[in-house]
PDB file of C-alpha atoms in Angstrom:
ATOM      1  CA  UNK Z 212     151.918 118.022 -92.961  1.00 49.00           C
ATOM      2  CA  UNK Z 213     154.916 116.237 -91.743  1.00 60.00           C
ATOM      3  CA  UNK Z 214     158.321 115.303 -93.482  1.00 67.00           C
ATOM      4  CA  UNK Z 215     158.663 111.864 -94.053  1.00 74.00           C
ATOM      5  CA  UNK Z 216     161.629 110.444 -91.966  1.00 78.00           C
ATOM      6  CA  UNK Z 217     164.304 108.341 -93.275  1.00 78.00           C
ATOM      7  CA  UNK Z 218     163.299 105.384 -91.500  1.00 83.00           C
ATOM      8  CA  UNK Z 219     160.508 104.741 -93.878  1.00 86.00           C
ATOM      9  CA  UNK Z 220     163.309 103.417 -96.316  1.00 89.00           C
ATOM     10  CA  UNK Z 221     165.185 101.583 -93.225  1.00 88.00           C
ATOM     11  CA  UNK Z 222     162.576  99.920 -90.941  1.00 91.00           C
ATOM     12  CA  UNK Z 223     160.048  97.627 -92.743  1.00 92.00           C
ATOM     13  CA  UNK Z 224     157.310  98.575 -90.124  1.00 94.00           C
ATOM     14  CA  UNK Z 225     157.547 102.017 -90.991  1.00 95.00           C
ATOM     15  CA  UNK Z 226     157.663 101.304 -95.033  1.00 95.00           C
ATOM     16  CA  UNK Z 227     153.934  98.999 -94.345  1.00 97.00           C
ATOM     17  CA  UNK Z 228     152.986 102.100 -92.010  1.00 96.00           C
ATOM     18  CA  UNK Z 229     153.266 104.232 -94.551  1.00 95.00           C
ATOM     19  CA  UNK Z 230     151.875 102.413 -97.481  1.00 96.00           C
ATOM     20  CA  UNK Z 231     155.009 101.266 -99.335  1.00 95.00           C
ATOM     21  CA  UNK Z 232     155.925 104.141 -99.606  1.00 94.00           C
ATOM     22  CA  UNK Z 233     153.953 105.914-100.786  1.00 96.00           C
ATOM     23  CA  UNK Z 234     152.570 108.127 -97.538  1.00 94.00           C
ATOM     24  CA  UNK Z 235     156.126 109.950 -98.457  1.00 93.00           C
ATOM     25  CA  UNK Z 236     154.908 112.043-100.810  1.00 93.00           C
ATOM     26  CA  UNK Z 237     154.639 115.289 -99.814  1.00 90.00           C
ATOM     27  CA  UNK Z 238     151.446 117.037-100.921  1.00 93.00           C
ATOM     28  CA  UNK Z 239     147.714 114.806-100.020  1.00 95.00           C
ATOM     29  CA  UNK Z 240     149.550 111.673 -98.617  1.00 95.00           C
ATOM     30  CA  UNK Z 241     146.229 110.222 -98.192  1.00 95.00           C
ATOM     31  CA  UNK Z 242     145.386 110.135-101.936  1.00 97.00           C
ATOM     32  CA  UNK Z 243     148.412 108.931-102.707  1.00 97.00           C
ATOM     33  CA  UNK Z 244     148.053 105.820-100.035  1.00 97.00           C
ATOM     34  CA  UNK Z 245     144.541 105.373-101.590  1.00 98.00           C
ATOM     35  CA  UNK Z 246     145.662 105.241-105.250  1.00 98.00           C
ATOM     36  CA  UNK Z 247     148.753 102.446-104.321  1.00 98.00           C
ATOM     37  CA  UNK Z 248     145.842 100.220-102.365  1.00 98.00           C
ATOM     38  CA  UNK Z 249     143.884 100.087-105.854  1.00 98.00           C
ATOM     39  CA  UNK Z 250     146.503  97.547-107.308  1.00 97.00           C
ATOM     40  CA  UNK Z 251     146.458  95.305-104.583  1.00 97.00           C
ATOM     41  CA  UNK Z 252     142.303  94.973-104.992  1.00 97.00           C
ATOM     42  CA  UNK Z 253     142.124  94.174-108.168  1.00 96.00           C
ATOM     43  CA  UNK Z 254     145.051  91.243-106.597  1.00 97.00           C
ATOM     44  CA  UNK Z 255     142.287  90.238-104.231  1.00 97.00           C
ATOM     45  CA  UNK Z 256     138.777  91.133-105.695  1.00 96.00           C
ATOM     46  CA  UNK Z 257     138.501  87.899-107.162  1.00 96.00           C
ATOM     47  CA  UNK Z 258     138.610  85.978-103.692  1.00 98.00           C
ATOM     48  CA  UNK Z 259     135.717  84.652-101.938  1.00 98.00           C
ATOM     49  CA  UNK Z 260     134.010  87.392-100.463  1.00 97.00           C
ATOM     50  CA  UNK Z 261     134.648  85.627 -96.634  1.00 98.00           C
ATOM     51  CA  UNK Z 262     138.486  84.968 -97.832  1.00 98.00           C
ATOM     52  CA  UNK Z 263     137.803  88.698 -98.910  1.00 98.00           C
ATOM     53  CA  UNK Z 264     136.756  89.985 -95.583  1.00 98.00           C
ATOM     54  CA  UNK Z 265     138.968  87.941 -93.701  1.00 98.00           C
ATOM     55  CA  UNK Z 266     142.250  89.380 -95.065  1.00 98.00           C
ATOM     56  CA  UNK Z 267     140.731  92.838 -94.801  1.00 98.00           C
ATOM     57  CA  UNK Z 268     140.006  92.101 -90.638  1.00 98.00           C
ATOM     58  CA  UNK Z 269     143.501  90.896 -90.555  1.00 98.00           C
ATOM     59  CA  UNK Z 270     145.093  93.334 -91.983  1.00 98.00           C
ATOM     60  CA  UNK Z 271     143.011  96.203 -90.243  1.00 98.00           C
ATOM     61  CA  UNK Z 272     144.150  94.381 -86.867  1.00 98.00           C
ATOM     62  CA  UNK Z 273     147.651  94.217 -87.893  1.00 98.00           C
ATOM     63  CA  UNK Z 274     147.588  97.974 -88.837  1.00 98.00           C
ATOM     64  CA  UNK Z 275     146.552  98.897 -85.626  1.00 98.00           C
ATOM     65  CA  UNK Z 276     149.989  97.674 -84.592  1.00 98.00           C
ATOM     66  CA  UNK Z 277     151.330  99.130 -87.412  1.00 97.00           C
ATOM     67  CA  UNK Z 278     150.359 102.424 -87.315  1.00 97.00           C
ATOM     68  CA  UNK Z 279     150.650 102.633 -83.466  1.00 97.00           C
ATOM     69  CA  UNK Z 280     154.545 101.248 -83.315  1.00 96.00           C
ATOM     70  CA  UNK Z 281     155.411 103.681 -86.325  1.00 96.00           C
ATOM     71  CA  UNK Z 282     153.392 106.941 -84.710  1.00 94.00           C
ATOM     72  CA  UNK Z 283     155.429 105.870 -80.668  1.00 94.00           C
ATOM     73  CA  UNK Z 284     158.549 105.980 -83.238  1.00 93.00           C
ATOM     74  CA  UNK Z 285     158.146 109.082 -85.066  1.00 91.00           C
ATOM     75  CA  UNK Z 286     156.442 110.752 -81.863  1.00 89.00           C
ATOM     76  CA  UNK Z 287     154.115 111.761 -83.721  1.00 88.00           C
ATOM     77  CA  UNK Z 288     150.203 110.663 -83.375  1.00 83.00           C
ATOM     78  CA  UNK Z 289     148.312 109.997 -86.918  1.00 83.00           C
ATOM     79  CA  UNK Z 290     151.782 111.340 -88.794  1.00 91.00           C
ATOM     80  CA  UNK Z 291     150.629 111.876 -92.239  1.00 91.00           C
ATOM     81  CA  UNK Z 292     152.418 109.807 -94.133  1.00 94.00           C
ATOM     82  CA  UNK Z 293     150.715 106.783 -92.145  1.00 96.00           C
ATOM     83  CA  UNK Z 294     148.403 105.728 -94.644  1.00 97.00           C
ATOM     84  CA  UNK Z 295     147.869 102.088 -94.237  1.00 98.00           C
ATOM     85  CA  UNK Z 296     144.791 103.051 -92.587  1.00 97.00           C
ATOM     86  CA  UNK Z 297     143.715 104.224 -96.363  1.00 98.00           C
ATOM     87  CA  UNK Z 298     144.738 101.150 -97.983  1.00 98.00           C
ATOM     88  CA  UNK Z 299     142.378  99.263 -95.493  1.00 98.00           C
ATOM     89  CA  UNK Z 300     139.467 101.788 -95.918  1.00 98.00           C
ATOM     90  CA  UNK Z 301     139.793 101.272 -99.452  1.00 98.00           C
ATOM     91  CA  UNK Z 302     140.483  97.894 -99.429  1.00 98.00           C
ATOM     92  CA  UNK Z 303     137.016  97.488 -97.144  1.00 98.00           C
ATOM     93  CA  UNK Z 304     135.232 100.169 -99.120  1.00 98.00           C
ATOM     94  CA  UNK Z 305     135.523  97.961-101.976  1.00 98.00           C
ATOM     95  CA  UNK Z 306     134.681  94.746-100.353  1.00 97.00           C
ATOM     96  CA  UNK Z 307     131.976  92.648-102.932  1.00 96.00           C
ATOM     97  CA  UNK Z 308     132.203  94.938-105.444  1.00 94.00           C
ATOM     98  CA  UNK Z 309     132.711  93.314-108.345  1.00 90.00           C
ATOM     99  CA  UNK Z 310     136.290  94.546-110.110  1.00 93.00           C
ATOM    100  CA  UNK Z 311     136.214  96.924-112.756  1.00 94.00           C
ATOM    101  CA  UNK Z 312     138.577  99.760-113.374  1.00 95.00           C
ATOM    102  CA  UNK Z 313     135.586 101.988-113.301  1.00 95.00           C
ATOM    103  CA  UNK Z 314     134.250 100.730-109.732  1.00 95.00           C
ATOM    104  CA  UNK Z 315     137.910 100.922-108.479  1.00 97.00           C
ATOM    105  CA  UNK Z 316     138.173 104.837-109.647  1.00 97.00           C
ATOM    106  CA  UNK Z 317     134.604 105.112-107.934  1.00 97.00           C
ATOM    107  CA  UNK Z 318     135.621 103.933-105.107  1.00 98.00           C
ATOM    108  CA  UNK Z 319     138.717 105.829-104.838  1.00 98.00           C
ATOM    109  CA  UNK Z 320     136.770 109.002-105.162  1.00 98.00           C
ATOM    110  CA  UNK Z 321     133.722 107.796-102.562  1.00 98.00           C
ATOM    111  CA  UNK Z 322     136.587 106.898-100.546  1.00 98.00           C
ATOM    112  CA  UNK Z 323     138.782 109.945-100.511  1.00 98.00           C
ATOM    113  CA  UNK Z 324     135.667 112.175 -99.794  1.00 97.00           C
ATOM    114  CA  UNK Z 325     133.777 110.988 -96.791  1.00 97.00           C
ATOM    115  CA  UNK Z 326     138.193 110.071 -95.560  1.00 95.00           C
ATOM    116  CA  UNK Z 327     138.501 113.856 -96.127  1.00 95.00           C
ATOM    117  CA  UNK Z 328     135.253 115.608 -95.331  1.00 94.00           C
ATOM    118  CA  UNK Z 329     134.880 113.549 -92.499  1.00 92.00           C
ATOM    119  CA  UNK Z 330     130.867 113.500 -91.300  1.00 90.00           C
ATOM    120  CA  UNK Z 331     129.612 112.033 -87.847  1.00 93.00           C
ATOM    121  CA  UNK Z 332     131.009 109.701 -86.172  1.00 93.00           C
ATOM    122  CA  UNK Z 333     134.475 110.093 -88.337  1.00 90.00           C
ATOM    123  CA  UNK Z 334     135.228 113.306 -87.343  1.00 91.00           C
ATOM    124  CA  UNK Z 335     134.414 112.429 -83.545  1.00 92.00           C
ATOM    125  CA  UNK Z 336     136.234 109.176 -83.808  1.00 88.00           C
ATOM    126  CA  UNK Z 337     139.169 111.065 -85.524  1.00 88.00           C
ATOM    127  CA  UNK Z 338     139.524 113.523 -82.840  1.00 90.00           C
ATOM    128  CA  UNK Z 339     139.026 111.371 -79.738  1.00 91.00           C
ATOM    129  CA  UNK Z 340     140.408 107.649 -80.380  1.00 92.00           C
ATOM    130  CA  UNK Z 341     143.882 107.410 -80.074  1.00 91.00           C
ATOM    131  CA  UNK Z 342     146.784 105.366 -80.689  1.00 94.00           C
ATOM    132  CA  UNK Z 343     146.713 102.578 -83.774  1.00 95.00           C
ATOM    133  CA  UNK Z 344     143.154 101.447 -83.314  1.00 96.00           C
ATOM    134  CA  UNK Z 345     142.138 105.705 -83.233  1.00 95.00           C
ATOM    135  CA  UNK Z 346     144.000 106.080 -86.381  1.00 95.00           C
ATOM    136  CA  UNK Z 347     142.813 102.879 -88.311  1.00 97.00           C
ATOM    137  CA  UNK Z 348     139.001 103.487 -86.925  1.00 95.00           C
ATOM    138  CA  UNK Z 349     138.537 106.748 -88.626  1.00 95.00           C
ATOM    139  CA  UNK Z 350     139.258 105.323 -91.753  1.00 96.00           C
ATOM    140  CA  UNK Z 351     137.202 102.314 -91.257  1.00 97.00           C
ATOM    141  CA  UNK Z 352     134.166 104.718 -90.711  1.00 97.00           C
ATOM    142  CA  UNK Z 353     134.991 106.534 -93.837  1.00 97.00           C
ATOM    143  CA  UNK Z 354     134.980 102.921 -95.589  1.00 98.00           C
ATOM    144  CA  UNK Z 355     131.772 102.094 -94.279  1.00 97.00           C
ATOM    145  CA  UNK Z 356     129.717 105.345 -95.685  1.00 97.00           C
ATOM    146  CA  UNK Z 357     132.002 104.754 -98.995  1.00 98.00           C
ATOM    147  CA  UNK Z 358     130.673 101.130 -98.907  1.00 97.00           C
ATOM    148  CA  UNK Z 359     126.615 102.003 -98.599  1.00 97.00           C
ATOM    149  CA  UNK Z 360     127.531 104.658-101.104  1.00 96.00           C
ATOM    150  CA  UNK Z 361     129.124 102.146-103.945  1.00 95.00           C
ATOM    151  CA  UNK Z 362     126.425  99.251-103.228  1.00 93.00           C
ATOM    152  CA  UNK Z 363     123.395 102.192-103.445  1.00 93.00           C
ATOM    153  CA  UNK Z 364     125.100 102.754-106.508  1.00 87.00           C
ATOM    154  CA  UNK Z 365     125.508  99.100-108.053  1.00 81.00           C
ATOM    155  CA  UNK Z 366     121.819  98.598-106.645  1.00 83.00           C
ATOM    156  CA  UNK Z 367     120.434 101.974-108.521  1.00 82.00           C
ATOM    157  CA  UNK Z 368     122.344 100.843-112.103  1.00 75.00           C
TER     158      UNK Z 368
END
């Protein structure tokens, strides 16, 4: 774990990088990034699913800058209070599911585990991808196994 510089509360790059904030808190950063993204899907789960997907690609291609101007900054690759990478794993993990506080805890927790557990090709992509698009990929991997998961679930009910 890393302590959460200053410039978080200074530099508006750094305070997106790190998930408004709320990458600063200093035990499982990455759950706490996950659980501020949840308010901000229920703000856009009701949009066309390609107006949906759209703002999800743009903002997963504007976290690449993100997240690599903030890690050059801190000098520190993947610091781990850089958690906008969570908000747009969550954010895609979610994508047409229909909005319901239960599906959004779901999600969270389908989320959080293959984020945190990692299987093939996270792991690998984790480990060997750097820069913004290595520390947004991982994450988008993680959303992708979360996002079979919830559907196989929706599909099975």
């Amino acid at each position: 774990m890393n302590q959460s510089p200053a410039s978080v509360w200074r530099r508006p790059v750094h305070f997106l990088a790190f998930g408004l904030g709320s990458g600063t808190v200093p035990f499982a950063p990455g759950t706490f990034g996950t659980l501020a993204a949840i308010p901000f899907y229920w703000l856009i789960s009701e949009l066309p699913l390609g107006w949906y997907l759209g703002l999800v690609a743009v903002t997963f291609f504007w976290g690449i800058w993100l997240c690599d101007k903030t890690s050059r900054d801190l000098g520190v690759h993947d610091h781990s209070g850089i958690v906008w990478d969570e908000f747009v794993g969550y954010w895609l993990t979610m994508a047409a599911v229909p909005f319901s506080w239960e599906a959004a805890l779901w999600g969270f927790v389908v989320f959080r585990i293959f984020d945190v557990f990692k299987p093939w090709p996270i792991r690998w992509a984790d480990r060997r991808v750097a820069g913004g698009f290595g520390i947004m990929i991982d994450d988008v991997l993680a959303a992708v196994y979360a996002w079979s998961t919830m559907h196989l679930w929706f599909w099975l009910h």
